[in-house]
Structure formats: structure tokens, C-alpha cells
Short mmCIF file of C-alpha atoms in Angstrom, two decimals:
data_model
loop_
_atom_site.label_atom_id
_atom_site.label_comp_id
_atom_site.label_asym_id
_atom_site.label_seq_id
_atom_site.Cartn_x
_atom_site.Cartn_y
_atom_site.Cartn_z
CA MET A 1 -12.83 -7.00 -28.44
CA VAL A 2 -13.58 -5.72 -24.94
CA ALA A 3 -16.08 -7.68 -22.88
CA MET A 4 -18.93 -5.38 -21.96
CA ALA A 5 -20.57 -6.60 -18.80
CA SER A 6 -22.29 -3.30 -18.12
CA PHE A 7 -22.86 -1.08 -21.15
CA PHE A 8 -24.00 2.52 -21.17
CA HIS A 9 -24.22 5.13 -23.90
CA CYS A 10 -23.23 8.71 -23.15
CA VAL A 11 -24.26 11.78 -25.10
CA THR A 12 -22.87 15.27 -25.54
CA ALA A 13 -22.01 17.61 -22.71
CA ALA A 14 -24.75 19.96 -23.96
CA ALA A 15 -27.31 17.32 -23.02
CA VAL A 16 -25.94 16.73 -19.53
CA LEU A 17 -28.52 16.33 -16.81
CA LEU A 18 -26.73 16.57 -13.46
CA VAL A 19 -28.11 13.97 -11.11
CA LEU A 20 -26.81 13.41 -7.61
CA MET A 21 -25.44 9.88 -7.43
CA VAL A 22 -26.08 8.16 -4.11
CA ALA A 23 -23.31 5.84 -2.87
CA THR A 24 -24.47 2.31 -2.22
CA SER A 25 -22.73 -1.02 -1.72
CA GLU A 26 -23.06 -1.80 -5.42
CA ALA A 27 -22.76 0.22 -8.65
CA GLY A 28 -22.94 -1.60 -11.96
CA ASN A 29 -20.85 -4.72 -11.36
CA PHE A 30 -18.72 -2.99 -8.73
CA LYS A 31 -19.34 -4.19 -5.19
CA ALA A 32 -17.84 -3.08 -1.92
CA SER A 33 -14.86 -5.21 -0.90
CA ASP A 34 -14.23 -6.94 2.40
CA TRP A 35 -12.68 -4.96 5.26
CA ILE A 36 -8.86 -5.08 5.39
CA ALA A 37 -6.44 -3.89 8.11
CA ALA A 38 -4.13 -0.94 7.38
CA HIS A 39 -2.78 2.24 8.98
CA ALA A 40 -3.35 5.94 8.36
CA THR A 41 -1.51 9.21 8.92
CA PHE A 42 -2.30 12.76 7.78
CA TYR A 43 -0.60 15.46 5.74
CA GLY A 44 -1.05 19.19 5.26
CA ASP A 45 -2.98 21.52 7.57
CA SER A 46 -6.48 21.65 8.98
CA SER A 47 -7.82 23.41 5.88
CA GLY A 48 -6.84 20.50 3.67
CA LEU A 49 -5.82 22.98 0.97
CA SER A 50 -2.07 23.37 1.51
CA ASP A 51 -1.13 20.41 -0.73
CA ASP A 52 -4.05 20.51 -3.13
CA MET A 53 -2.28 20.44 -6.49
CA GLY A 54 -0.73 17.86 -8.78
CA GLY A 55 0.55 14.53 -7.53
CA ALA A 56 1.07 11.11 -9.03
CA CYS A 57 -2.52 10.86 -10.31
CA GLY A 58 -2.38 14.17 -12.18
CA TYR A 59 -5.31 15.79 -10.43
CA SER A 60 -5.23 19.52 -9.68
CA ASN A 61 -7.37 21.67 -7.41
CA MET A 62 -9.21 18.97 -5.51
CA GLN A 63 -11.93 21.40 -4.50
CA ALA A 64 -12.74 22.41 -8.08
CA ILE A 65 -12.90 18.86 -9.42
CA GLY A 66 -15.20 17.71 -6.63
CA PHE A 67 -12.95 15.64 -4.35
CA GLY A 68 -12.85 18.26 -1.59
CA THR A 69 -10.68 17.38 1.40
CA ASN A 70 -11.68 13.70 1.54
CA THR A 71 -8.54 12.54 -0.26
CA ALA A 72 -5.57 10.31 0.47
CA ALA A 73 -2.17 9.38 -0.86
CA LEU A 74 -1.83 5.61 -1.15
CA SER A 75 1.11 3.36 -0.34
CA THR A 76 2.64 1.49 -3.28
CA PRO A 77 0.51 -1.71 -2.99
CA LEU A 78 -2.70 0.33 -2.82
CA PHE A 79 -1.66 2.77 -5.56
CA ASP A 80 -1.06 -0.12 -7.97
CA ASN A 81 0.95 1.87 -10.52
CA GLY A 82 -1.80 4.48 -10.78
CA LYS A 83 -4.65 2.04 -11.36
CA ALA A 84 -6.27 3.07 -8.07
CA CYS A 85 -6.39 6.77 -8.96
CA GLY A 86 -9.97 7.95 -8.50
CA GLY A 87 -11.00 4.90 -6.50
CA CYS A 88 -12.95 5.36 -3.26
CA PHE A 89 -12.02 3.86 0.09
CA GLU A 90 -14.12 3.73 3.24
CA ILE A 91 -11.87 3.99 6.30
CA ARG A 92 -12.59 3.60 10.01
CA CYS A 93 -10.27 3.82 13.01
CA THR A 94 -10.06 0.69 15.12
CA GLY A 95 -8.32 -0.54 18.25
CA SER A 96 -6.61 2.69 19.29
CA LYS A 97 -7.07 5.15 22.13
CA TYR A 98 -6.67 7.83 19.46
CA CYS A 99 -9.84 6.87 17.59
CA VAL A 100 -12.46 9.63 17.75
CA ALA A 101 -15.14 8.41 20.11
CA GLY A 102 -18.39 7.69 18.31
CA ALA A 103 -16.94 8.25 14.84
CA SER A 104 -18.09 5.79 12.21
CA SER A 105 -16.08 6.04 8.99
CA VAL A 106 -15.00 8.40 6.21
CA ILE A 107 -14.88 7.84 2.45
CA VAL A 108 -11.82 9.21 0.66
CA THR A 109 -10.65 9.23 -2.96
CA GLY A 110 -7.18 7.98 -3.88
CA THR A 111 -5.46 10.99 -5.45
CA ASN A 112 -1.71 10.49 -5.00
CA LEU A 113 1.12 8.08 -4.19
CA CYS A 114 2.59 7.97 -0.70
CA PRO A 115 6.20 7.16 -1.67
CA PRO A 116 8.38 4.71 0.24
CA ASN A 117 10.96 6.02 2.68
CA TYR A 118 13.43 3.18 2.89
CA GLY A 119 15.67 5.11 5.28
CA GLU A 120 13.09 4.68 8.03
CA ASN A 121 11.94 1.61 9.93
CA PRO A 122 8.22 0.94 9.38
CA ASP A 123 8.08 -1.77 12.07
CA ALA A 124 8.96 0.78 14.74
CA ASP A 125 6.56 3.37 13.29
CA GLN A 126 9.44 5.77 12.78
CA GLY A 127 8.45 7.16 9.41
CA GLY A 128 8.55 4.31 6.90
CA TRP A 129 4.79 3.91 6.99
CA CYS A 130 4.36 3.78 3.23
CA ASN A 131 7.14 1.26 2.63
CA PRO A 132 5.96 -1.85 0.77
CA PRO A 133 4.28 -4.14 1.58
CA ARG A 134 2.46 -1.92 4.08
CA LEU A 135 -1.11 -0.88 3.31
CA HIS A 136 -1.20 2.77 4.29
CA PHE A 137 -3.28 5.91 3.73
CA ASP A 138 -1.74 9.37 4.12
CA MET A 139 -4.97 11.33 4.39
CA ALA A 140 -5.74 15.02 4.04
CA MET A 141 -5.89 16.34 7.58
CA PRO A 142 -9.63 17.15 7.75
CA SER A 143 -10.64 13.65 6.69
CA TRP A 144 -8.16 12.07 9.11
CA LEU A 145 -9.39 14.20 12.02
CA SER A 146 -12.91 12.91 11.46
CA ILE A 147 -11.76 9.49 12.69
CA GLY A 148 -8.47 10.09 14.57
CA GLN A 149 -7.21 12.43 17.29
CA TYR A 150 -4.37 14.78 16.32
CA GLU A 151 -2.10 13.53 19.11
CA GLY A 152 -2.13 10.01 17.69
CA GLY A 153 -0.30 10.86 14.46
CA ILE A 154 -0.75 7.33 13.11
CA ILE A 155 -3.72 5.07 13.75
CA PRO A 156 -4.70 1.50 12.89
CA VAL A 157 -7.65 1.40 10.50
CA MET A 158 -9.87 -0.95 8.59
CA TYR A 159 -10.67 -0.07 5.00
CA ARG A 160 -12.68 -1.36 2.07
CA ARG A 161 -13.20 -0.27 -1.54
CA VAL A 162 -16.64 1.23 -2.06
CA PRO A 163 -18.52 2.71 -5.03
CA CYS A 164 -17.70 6.35 -5.68
CA GLN A 165 -20.50 8.88 -5.35
CA ARG A 166 -20.20 11.39 -8.20
CA SER A 167 -22.56 14.03 -9.57
CA GLY A 168 -23.20 13.94 -13.31
CA GLY A 169 -21.22 12.23 -16.02
CA VAL A 170 -17.57 11.32 -16.53
CA LYS A 171 -15.38 14.33 -17.32
CA PHE A 172 -12.53 14.42 -19.82
CA LYS A 173 -9.94 17.17 -19.32
CA PHE A 174 -8.12 17.66 -22.64
CA SER A 175 -4.45 18.54 -22.97
CA GLY A 176 -1.82 18.02 -25.68
CA ASN A 177 -2.58 18.82 -29.32
CA ALA A 178 -4.20 17.44 -32.49
CA TYR A 179 -1.47 14.80 -32.91
CA TRP A 180 -1.00 13.91 -29.24
CA LEU A 181 -4.18 13.88 -27.19
CA LEU A 182 -3.69 13.71 -23.42
CA VAL A 183 -6.89 13.21 -21.43
CA TYR A 184 -7.34 13.29 -17.66
CA LEU A 185 -10.30 11.21 -16.47
CA LEU A 186 -12.30 13.01 -13.79
CA ASN A 187 -15.54 12.45 -11.90
CA VAL A 188 -15.61 8.70 -12.56
CA GLY A 189 -18.39 7.09 -10.53
CA GLY A 190 -18.86 3.50 -9.36
CA PRO A 191 -15.43 1.86 -9.47
CA GLY A 192 -13.83 5.30 -9.89
CA ASP A 193 -10.83 3.90 -11.73
CA ALA A 194 -9.82 2.85 -15.25
CA ASP A 195 -7.86 -0.05 -16.67
CA GLY A 196 -8.29 0.81 -20.34
CA VAL A 197 -9.36 3.82 -22.40
CA TRP A 198 -10.07 4.11 -26.13
CA VAL A 199 -10.81 7.15 -28.28
CA LYS A 200 -12.70 7.22 -31.58
CA GLY A 201 -12.75 10.09 -34.04
CA ASP A 202 -15.41 10.72 -36.66
CA ASN A 203 -13.13 9.13 -39.28
CA THR A 204 -11.32 6.48 -37.22
CA GLY A 205 -12.00 3.22 -35.50
CA TRP A 206 -11.36 2.72 -31.80
CA ILE A 207 -7.78 3.72 -30.89
CA ALA A 208 -6.31 2.28 -27.69
CA MET A 209 -4.89 4.94 -25.41
CA SER A 210 -1.97 4.27 -23.07
CA ARG A 211 -1.64 5.40 -19.48
CA ASN A 212 0.75 8.35 -19.36
CA PHE A 213 0.57 8.36 -15.57
CA GLY A 214 -2.13 8.12 -12.95
CA ALA A 215 -5.45 9.25 -14.40
CA ALA A 216 -3.87 10.66 -17.58
CA TRP A 217 -4.30 8.73 -20.85
CA GLN A 218 -2.71 9.52 -24.21
CA ALA A 219 -3.17 8.76 -27.91
CA PHE A 220 -0.58 9.44 -30.60
CA SER A 221 -2.93 9.96 -33.54
CA ASN A 222 -4.13 12.83 -35.71
CA LEU A 223 -7.51 13.55 -34.14
CA GLY A 224 -7.76 17.24 -34.97
CA GLY A 225 -10.97 18.46 -36.56
CA MET A 226 -12.94 15.36 -35.57
CA GLY A 227 -15.65 14.80 -33.01
CA LEU A 228 -14.49 12.37 -30.34
CA ALA A 229 -16.04 9.46 -28.45
CA PHE A 230 -14.47 7.48 -25.62
CA LYS A 231 -14.68 3.98 -24.20
CA ILE A 232 -13.60 3.30 -20.61
CA GLN A 233 -13.00 -0.07 -19.01
CA ALA A 234 -12.93 -0.03 -15.21
CA HIS A 235 -10.02 -1.55 -13.31
CA SER A 236 -11.78 -2.82 -10.19
CA SER A 237 -14.84 -4.25 -11.95
CA ASP A 238 -15.67 -5.62 -15.40
CA ASP A 239 -17.85 -2.62 -16.29
CA THR A 240 -17.27 -0.76 -19.57
CA ILE A 241 -18.95 2.42 -20.78
CA ILE A 242 -19.02 4.01 -24.23
CA CYS A 243 -19.41 7.79 -24.34
CA ASN A 244 -20.48 9.00 -27.77
CA ALA A 245 -20.05 12.58 -28.99
CA VAL A 246 -18.12 13.76 -25.95
CA ALA A 247 -16.43 16.59 -27.87
CA ASP A 248 -17.32 18.06 -31.26
CA ALA A 249 -14.89 18.73 -34.11
CA SER A 250 -13.87 22.11 -32.66
CA TRP A 251 -12.44 20.60 -29.46
CA SER A 252 -9.33 22.17 -27.98
CA ALA A 253 -6.75 21.54 -25.28
CA GLY A 254 -7.41 23.13 -21.91
CA VAL A 255 -11.13 22.39 -21.99
CA THR A 256 -12.97 19.82 -19.86
CA TYR A 257 -15.79 17.95 -21.60
CA GLN A 258 -18.51 16.01 -19.79
CA ALA A 259 -20.56 12.98 -20.77
CA ALA A 260 -24.18 12.63 -19.72
CA ILE A 261 -24.00 9.58 -17.46
CA ASN A 262 -21.52 7.53 -15.49
CA PHE A 263 -20.69 4.00 -14.41
CA ASP A 264 -23.10 4.32 -11.51
CA SER A 265 -26.05 5.82 -13.39
#
């Protein structure tokens, strides 16, 4: 039995009322963390669109799914085997001549893994910036340039986990087939992440899904021809939501279904 510290019921996508969620220091039981020292670099070009597809979280087309260019690849300790996918981080430059004067901070979503490069020396800042145990953000260029000057290349930062601001309910992007359901979790507010997901068909009990990778969860069960509900347990808080009637019995792969509310609503 899953402990349900915060408990919400979601209804069908047809009943969705899109409400703009305002980021605060607390959402459900998720609270902003303390500030922690790290470093940040940038990738891609000034449009932020050159490396916009795929990655270790399984997201595609960051613009279309609502992340925009405020995204970052996370070093191994931050990525946490995909558990940080979808989480939000507030980042500010500190203690460097390359900090943008007067800049405050930027909030980015963790969307990828910044892989280690063990052939480089991280202590000399020669390219091994994402080598464990370093805490490092490789940010999309537009978000990085909001706090750092291009000439700096790498800057010291302070970061903290913050609630994610999302519009509308949790989204479930379906893939797979009737016997193997693969679901990508999108638009998760509050904690932004997931530590456990369950699916329930019209004629089944709750079925535990396993993490395929990143934000992708799978169930090896015959769920064809049944309406589906989902239960999500957050990773970075003890919040749990149950989303009833997310998809009706005619659901199909390649379609994204949306619940009515979110962790932060």
C-alpha cells in the first residue's frame, strides 16, 4: 500500500480546465531545497533548438511539450538514474567575473544526462565537468546566457530544487501496444519527478509499472480495450496522485492524454 500524504483525484482529458500554475516555494508536500554549490556550462546554439530531441529522459521537442529553452543536462549525481527527469532547478551565478551583472536566477528543467568524460581532468576544468562526484548543469545556451557571459564558458553557480510551474494536468504520452504499454510522463508539476507509477484498467487492480528509462514507464499486461487510470508517486516528496479515467477504452499508441489537475493544483 502506498502512503498518500497528498491525494488528488484527476478526471478525463475532456474535462480539463487549463489553469496557469504559479511557482511558489511549496507545492503539496514539496518544498524548495537549500542552496548548494555547483558549476554550469552550456550546449547548443543561441536558439536553444539545435539539440532539442531525445536524450536520457526520453523527452522530444522541448518547445512542444512546454519546457522551452530553460532546460539542462544533469551530471550523474544530479540525474540520479533518471529519477530527476522533469525536476526543476533554480540556478544563479555566483563569485565569477563572468556572471551577468544584475541577473538574479533562472529555473530550468532536468531533461537529459550530462555523461562523464573520464579522459578529461575535472579539477583543471579541462572538460571533465560532468564526472562524478561533480554537481554540474550543462544548460541550453539561452538559459545559461541569462546568468553567464559567453566568454566564461563555465561558471560557478548555486542551485536549489524548486516546485515546477506547469499549466494544466499531468500528461501521459502513450507508446507500445495493448500488451506492452509504454508511457512518458509529461507536464508534471510540483516535484516534477516520479519514483513510482501504477496503471489500472477497467478490469484490473493496480499494476506496478517499471521505469524503462528516464521519464518512460512500462507495464507488461494486456490492457487493450480498457479505460485506464494512473497513480503517480513523486520522487522528491511524499506526494501521490491518482488520475482516474485518463484514457477511455479506445486508447491508442501515439496519443498524449491529459488529466485535469496536477501535484501543484
